Amino acid sequence: MRNDNTITGIFNGTVHLEYLPCINYAMIHNHVPSCNFCELMNSDEADWNNIKVSIDGELIKYSESILEIIPPGQNIQINNLEISPESEKLIELTEGIDTSFHLTITISGEIAHQQTFPIKLMAYDQWTGSRIMPELLATFVTPNHPILSRISVKASQFLEKWTGNSALDEYQTQNPNRVRAQVAAIYEALRSESLIYSTVPASFLSSKWLNILSRSLIVVPWISIELGVEINCSITFCF
């Protein structure tokens, strides 16, 4: 989300802020910066001294950046400003919420600019969708979740039945047929869980965000085994 705003009053200039319109726990866990770009331009004929740019909000951590000087007619990019929610609160969200944060610019001890920006905090099991960093889908693959041991045991039982060898030995045998048998066994183990097709709840859909994950018996921590949609099952199979 891009915002260009004019600073007027005692000081005159512009502030340019670009940030992601939504944040989920996967972003925080993978250290994805939500503030892409912040730039100040001094349109006055005198120096700006002792500039402090800060961000805070009800659910957003306080962050600040301090600059010594911006000469007249010059612009400076700020690289260490963060828009970061409290991770403990973020992981507790079961529904996405709309909130805001405040940008404050202080020059020589005087407040030169204050502005409030909207931002969406997403539920712990929401994906940002294909428009905003679609590669984050991979973060919902959690192969070490204990519930998956049940699937592994079932898959090894099918392997034992079909091949006489229950080992999930991946590519170690360098035998493509062995790999195919393992994939088939995992598929059969998932099928034996009696997956029930379920569409995504209407409340989880919008023009910009899509929650791909249903909530029911098993969350891994993001995915359901009993209820599934197409992409849920694909992610589960990636485990």
Coordinates of C-alpha atoms in Angstrom, one line a residue:
M1 CA 0.0 0.0 0.0
R2 CA 1.5 3.3 -1.1
N3 CA 0.9 6.7 0.5
D4 CA 2.3 10.1 -0.4
N5 CA 1.4 12.8 2.0
T6 CA 2.2 16.5 2.3
I7 CA 3.8 18.0 5.5
T8 CA 2.5 21.5 6.1
G9 CA 2.6 24.1 8.8
I10 CA 5.9 25.0 10.6
F11 CA 7.7 22.6 8.3
N12 CA 6.9 21.8 4.7
G13 CA 7.7 18.6 2.8
T14 CA 6.4 15.2 1.9
V15 CA 6.4 11.7 3.5
H16 CA 6.2 8.7 1.3
L17 CA 5.2 5.4 3.1
E18 CA 4.8 2.0 1.5
Y19 CA 3.7 -1.0 3.6
L20 CA 1.9 -4.3 3.3
P21 CA -1.8 -3.9 3.9
C22 CA -2.0 -7.1 5.9
I23 CA 0.2 -9.1 8.4
N24 CA -0.1 -12.7 9.4
Y25 CA 1.9 -14.8 11.9
A26 CA 3.8 -16.5 9.1
M27 CA 5.3 -13.1 8.1
I28 CA 6.4 -12.4 11.7
H29 CA 7.9 -16.0 12.1
N30 CA 9.8 -15.6 8.8
H31 CA 11.0 -12.0 9.5
V32 CA 9.2 -10.5 6.5
P33 CA 9.3 -6.7 6.8
S34 CA 5.9 -5.1 6.5
C35 CA 7.3 -1.6 6.1
N36 CA 8.7 -1.6 2.5
F37 CA 9.7 2.0 2.1
C38 CA 9.6 5.3 4.0
E39 CA 11.1 8.5 2.7
L40 CA 11.1 12.1 3.9
M41 CA 11.6 15.1 1.7
N42 CA 12.5 18.6 3.0
S43 CA 10.8 21.3 0.9
D44 CA 11.8 24.1 3.2
E45 CA 14.7 26.5 2.6
A46 CA 16.3 25.6 5.9
D47 CA 17.7 22.4 7.4
W48 CA 15.5 20.0 9.3
N49 CA 17.4 18.9 12.5
N50 CA 16.8 16.2 15.1
I51 CA 14.1 14.3 13.1
K52 CA 12.3 11.5 14.8
V53 CA 9.9 9.2 12.9
S54 CA 7.9 6.8 15.0
I55 CA 5.2 4.2 14.5
D56 CA 2.8 2.8 17.2
G57 CA -0.7 1.5 17.6
E58 CA -3.0 -0.4 19.9
L59 CA -1.7 -3.7 18.5
I60 CA 1.5 -2.4 16.9
K61 CA 4.8 -2.3 18.6
Y62 CA 6.5 1.1 19.0
S63 CA 9.2 1.7 16.5
E64 CA 11.3 4.8 15.8
S65 CA 14.1 6.1 13.6
I66 CA 16.1 9.2 14.4
L67 CA 17.9 11.4 11.8
E68 CA 20.3 14.2 12.5
I69 CA 19.6 16.4 9.6
I70 CA 17.8 16.6 6.2
P71 CA 19.1 19.5 4.1
P72 CA 16.7 21.7 2.1
G73 CA 15.5 20.1 -1.1
Q74 CA 16.9 16.7 -0.1
N75 CA 15.1 13.5 0.6
I76 CA 16.2 10.7 2.9
Q77 CA 15.1 7.1 2.9
I78 CA 14.5 5.4 6.3
N79 CA 15.4 1.8 6.3
N80 CA 15.0 0.7 10.0
L81 CA 11.3 1.6 10.6
E82 CA 9.1 -1.4 11.5
I83 CA 5.4 -2.0 11.4
S84 CA 5.3 -5.0 13.7
P85 CA 2.3 -6.4 15.7
E86 CA 2.7 -8.1 19.1
S87 CA 3.4 -11.7 18.0
E88 CA 1.7 -13.1 21.1
K89 CA -1.5 -11.3 20.3
L90 CA -1.3 -12.1 16.6
I91 CA -1.0 -15.9 17.1
E92 CA -4.1 -15.8 19.3
L93 CA -6.3 -14.3 16.6
T94 CA -9.0 -16.7 15.3
E95 CA -10.5 -14.1 13.0
G96 CA -8.8 -11.3 11.0
I97 CA -9.3 -7.8 12.4
D98 CA -9.0 -4.3 10.9
T99 CA -6.8 -2.0 13.0
S100 CA -4.5 1.0 12.5
F101 CA -1.1 2.5 13.3
H102 CA 0.0 6.0 13.8
L103 CA 2.9 7.7 12.0
T104 CA 4.4 10.7 13.9
I105 CA 7.2 12.9 12.6
T106 CA 8.9 15.2 15.0
I107 CA 11.4 17.9 13.9
S108 CA 13.5 19.8 16.5
G109 CA 11.0 18.8 19.2
E110 CA 8.0 19.9 17.3
I111 CA 5.4 17.6 15.9
A112 CA 5.5 18.2 12.2
H113 CA 3.1 15.5 11.0
Q114 CA 0.8 12.9 12.4
Q115 CA -1.3 10.4 10.4
T116 CA -3.2 7.2 10.9
F117 CA -3.0 4.3 8.5
P118 CA -5.2 1.2 8.2
I119 CA -3.8 -2.3 8.4
K120 CA -5.3 -5.8 8.7
L121 CA -4.1 -8.3 11.2
M122 CA -4.9 -11.8 10.0
A123 CA -5.9 -14.9 11.9
Y124 CA -3.0 -17.4 12.6
D125 CA -4.3 -19.7 9.9
Q126 CA -4.9 -17.2 7.2
W127 CA -2.8 -17.0 4.1
T128 CA -2.3 -13.6 2.4
G129 CA -3.4 -15.0 -1.0
S130 CA -1.8 -14.9 -4.4
R131 CA -1.5 -11.1 -4.6
I132 CA 0.8 -10.5 -1.6
M133 CA 3.8 -12.7 -1.3
P134 CA 2.2 -16.0 -2.5
E135 CA 5.4 -17.9 -1.6
L136 CA 4.3 -17.6 2.1
L137 CA 2.1 -20.6 1.3
A138 CA 5.1 -22.8 1.9
T139 CA 5.2 -21.7 5.6
F140 CA 2.0 -23.6 6.3
V141 CA 3.8 -26.9 5.7
T142 CA 4.7 -28.1 9.2
P143 CA 6.2 -31.6 8.8
N144 CA 7.1 -32.0 12.4
H145 CA 3.6 -31.7 13.9
P146 CA 3.0 -34.8 16.1
I147 CA -0.4 -35.6 14.5
L148 CA 1.4 -36.6 11.3
S149 CA 2.9 -39.6 12.9
R150 CA -0.5 -41.2 12.5
I151 CA -0.4 -40.7 8.8
S152 CA 3.2 -42.1 8.6
V153 CA 2.2 -45.2 10.5
K154 CA -0.7 -45.8 8.2
A155 CA 1.5 -45.2 5.1
S156 CA 4.1 -47.7 6.3
Q157 CA 1.4 -50.3 6.9
F158 CA 0.2 -49.9 3.3
L159 CA 3.8 -50.1 2.1
E160 CA 4.3 -53.3 4.1
K161 CA 1.1 -54.8 2.6
W162 CA 2.1 -53.8 -1.0
T163 CA 5.8 -54.3 -1.1
G164 CA 6.8 -56.3 2.0
N165 CA 8.9 -53.4 3.2
S166 CA 7.4 -50.8 5.5
A167 CA 10.3 -48.4 5.5
L168 CA 9.6 -44.8 4.4
D169 CA 13.1 -44.6 3.0
E170 CA 12.4 -41.8 0.5
Y171 CA 15.0 -41.9 -2.3
Q172 CA 17.6 -43.9 -0.5
T173 CA 17.1 -47.0 -2.7
Q174 CA 17.5 -44.9 -5.9
N175 CA 14.6 -46.9 -7.2
P176 CA 11.8 -44.8 -8.8
N177 CA 9.2 -47.5 -8.3
R178 CA 10.0 -47.4 -4.5
V179 CA 9.4 -43.7 -4.5
R180 CA 6.1 -44.1 -6.4
A181 CA 5.0 -46.7 -3.9
Q182 CA 5.7 -44.4 -1.0
V183 CA 3.7 -41.6 -2.6
A184 CA 0.9 -43.9 -3.2
A185 CA 1.0 -45.2 0.4
I186 CA 0.9 -41.6 1.8
Y187 CA -2.0 -40.8 -0.5
E188 CA -3.9 -43.9 0.6
A189 CA -3.2 -43.1 4.3
L190 CA -4.7 -39.6 3.8
R191 CA -7.7 -41.1 1.9
S192 CA -8.3 -43.5 4.8
E193 CA -8.8 -40.4 7.1
S194 CA -12.2 -40.0 5.4
L195 CA -11.6 -36.4 4.2
I196 CA -14.8 -34.5 3.7
Y197 CA -14.9 -31.7 1.1
S198 CA -15.8 -28.3 2.6
T199 CA -15.8 -24.9 1.0
V200 CA -14.2 -21.9 2.6
P201 CA -16.5 -19.9 4.9
A202 CA -17.8 -16.8 3.2
S203 CA -16.4 -14.6 6.0
F204 CA -12.9 -15.6 5.0
L205 CA -13.2 -14.3 1.5
S206 CA -12.5 -10.8 0.3
S207 CA -11.1 -9.1 -2.8
K208 CA -7.6 -9.1 -1.3
W209 CA -7.4 -11.9 1.2
L210 CA -8.3 -15.5 1.1
N211 CA -8.3 -17.9 4.0
I212 CA -7.6 -21.4 2.6
L213 CA -7.8 -23.3 5.8
S214 CA -10.9 -24.8 7.4
R215 CA -10.9 -25.4 11.2
S216 CA -12.0 -28.7 12.6
L217 CA -10.4 -31.9 14.1
I218 CA -6.8 -31.5 13.2
V219 CA -4.8 -28.3 12.8
V220 CA -1.2 -28.8 11.7
P221 CA -1.3 -26.0 12.9
W222 CA -2.9 -24.6 9.9
I223 CA -4.8 -27.4 8.2
S224 CA -7.7 -29.7 8.7
I225 CA -7.7 -33.4 8.1
E226 CA -11.4 -34.1 8.5
L227 CA -12.6 -31.1 6.5
G228 CA -10.6 -30.0 3.5
V229 CA -10.5 -27.9 0.4
E230 CA -8.4 -28.5 -2.7
I231 CA -5.4 -26.5 -1.5
N232 CA -5.7 -27.8 2.0
C233 CA -5.2 -31.3 0.8
S234 CA -2.3 -30.3 -1.5
I235 CA -0.5 -28.7 1.5
T236 CA -1.2 -31.7 3.7
F237 CA 0.3 -34.0 1.0
C238 CA 3.5 -31.8 1.0
F239 CA 4.2 -32.9 4.6

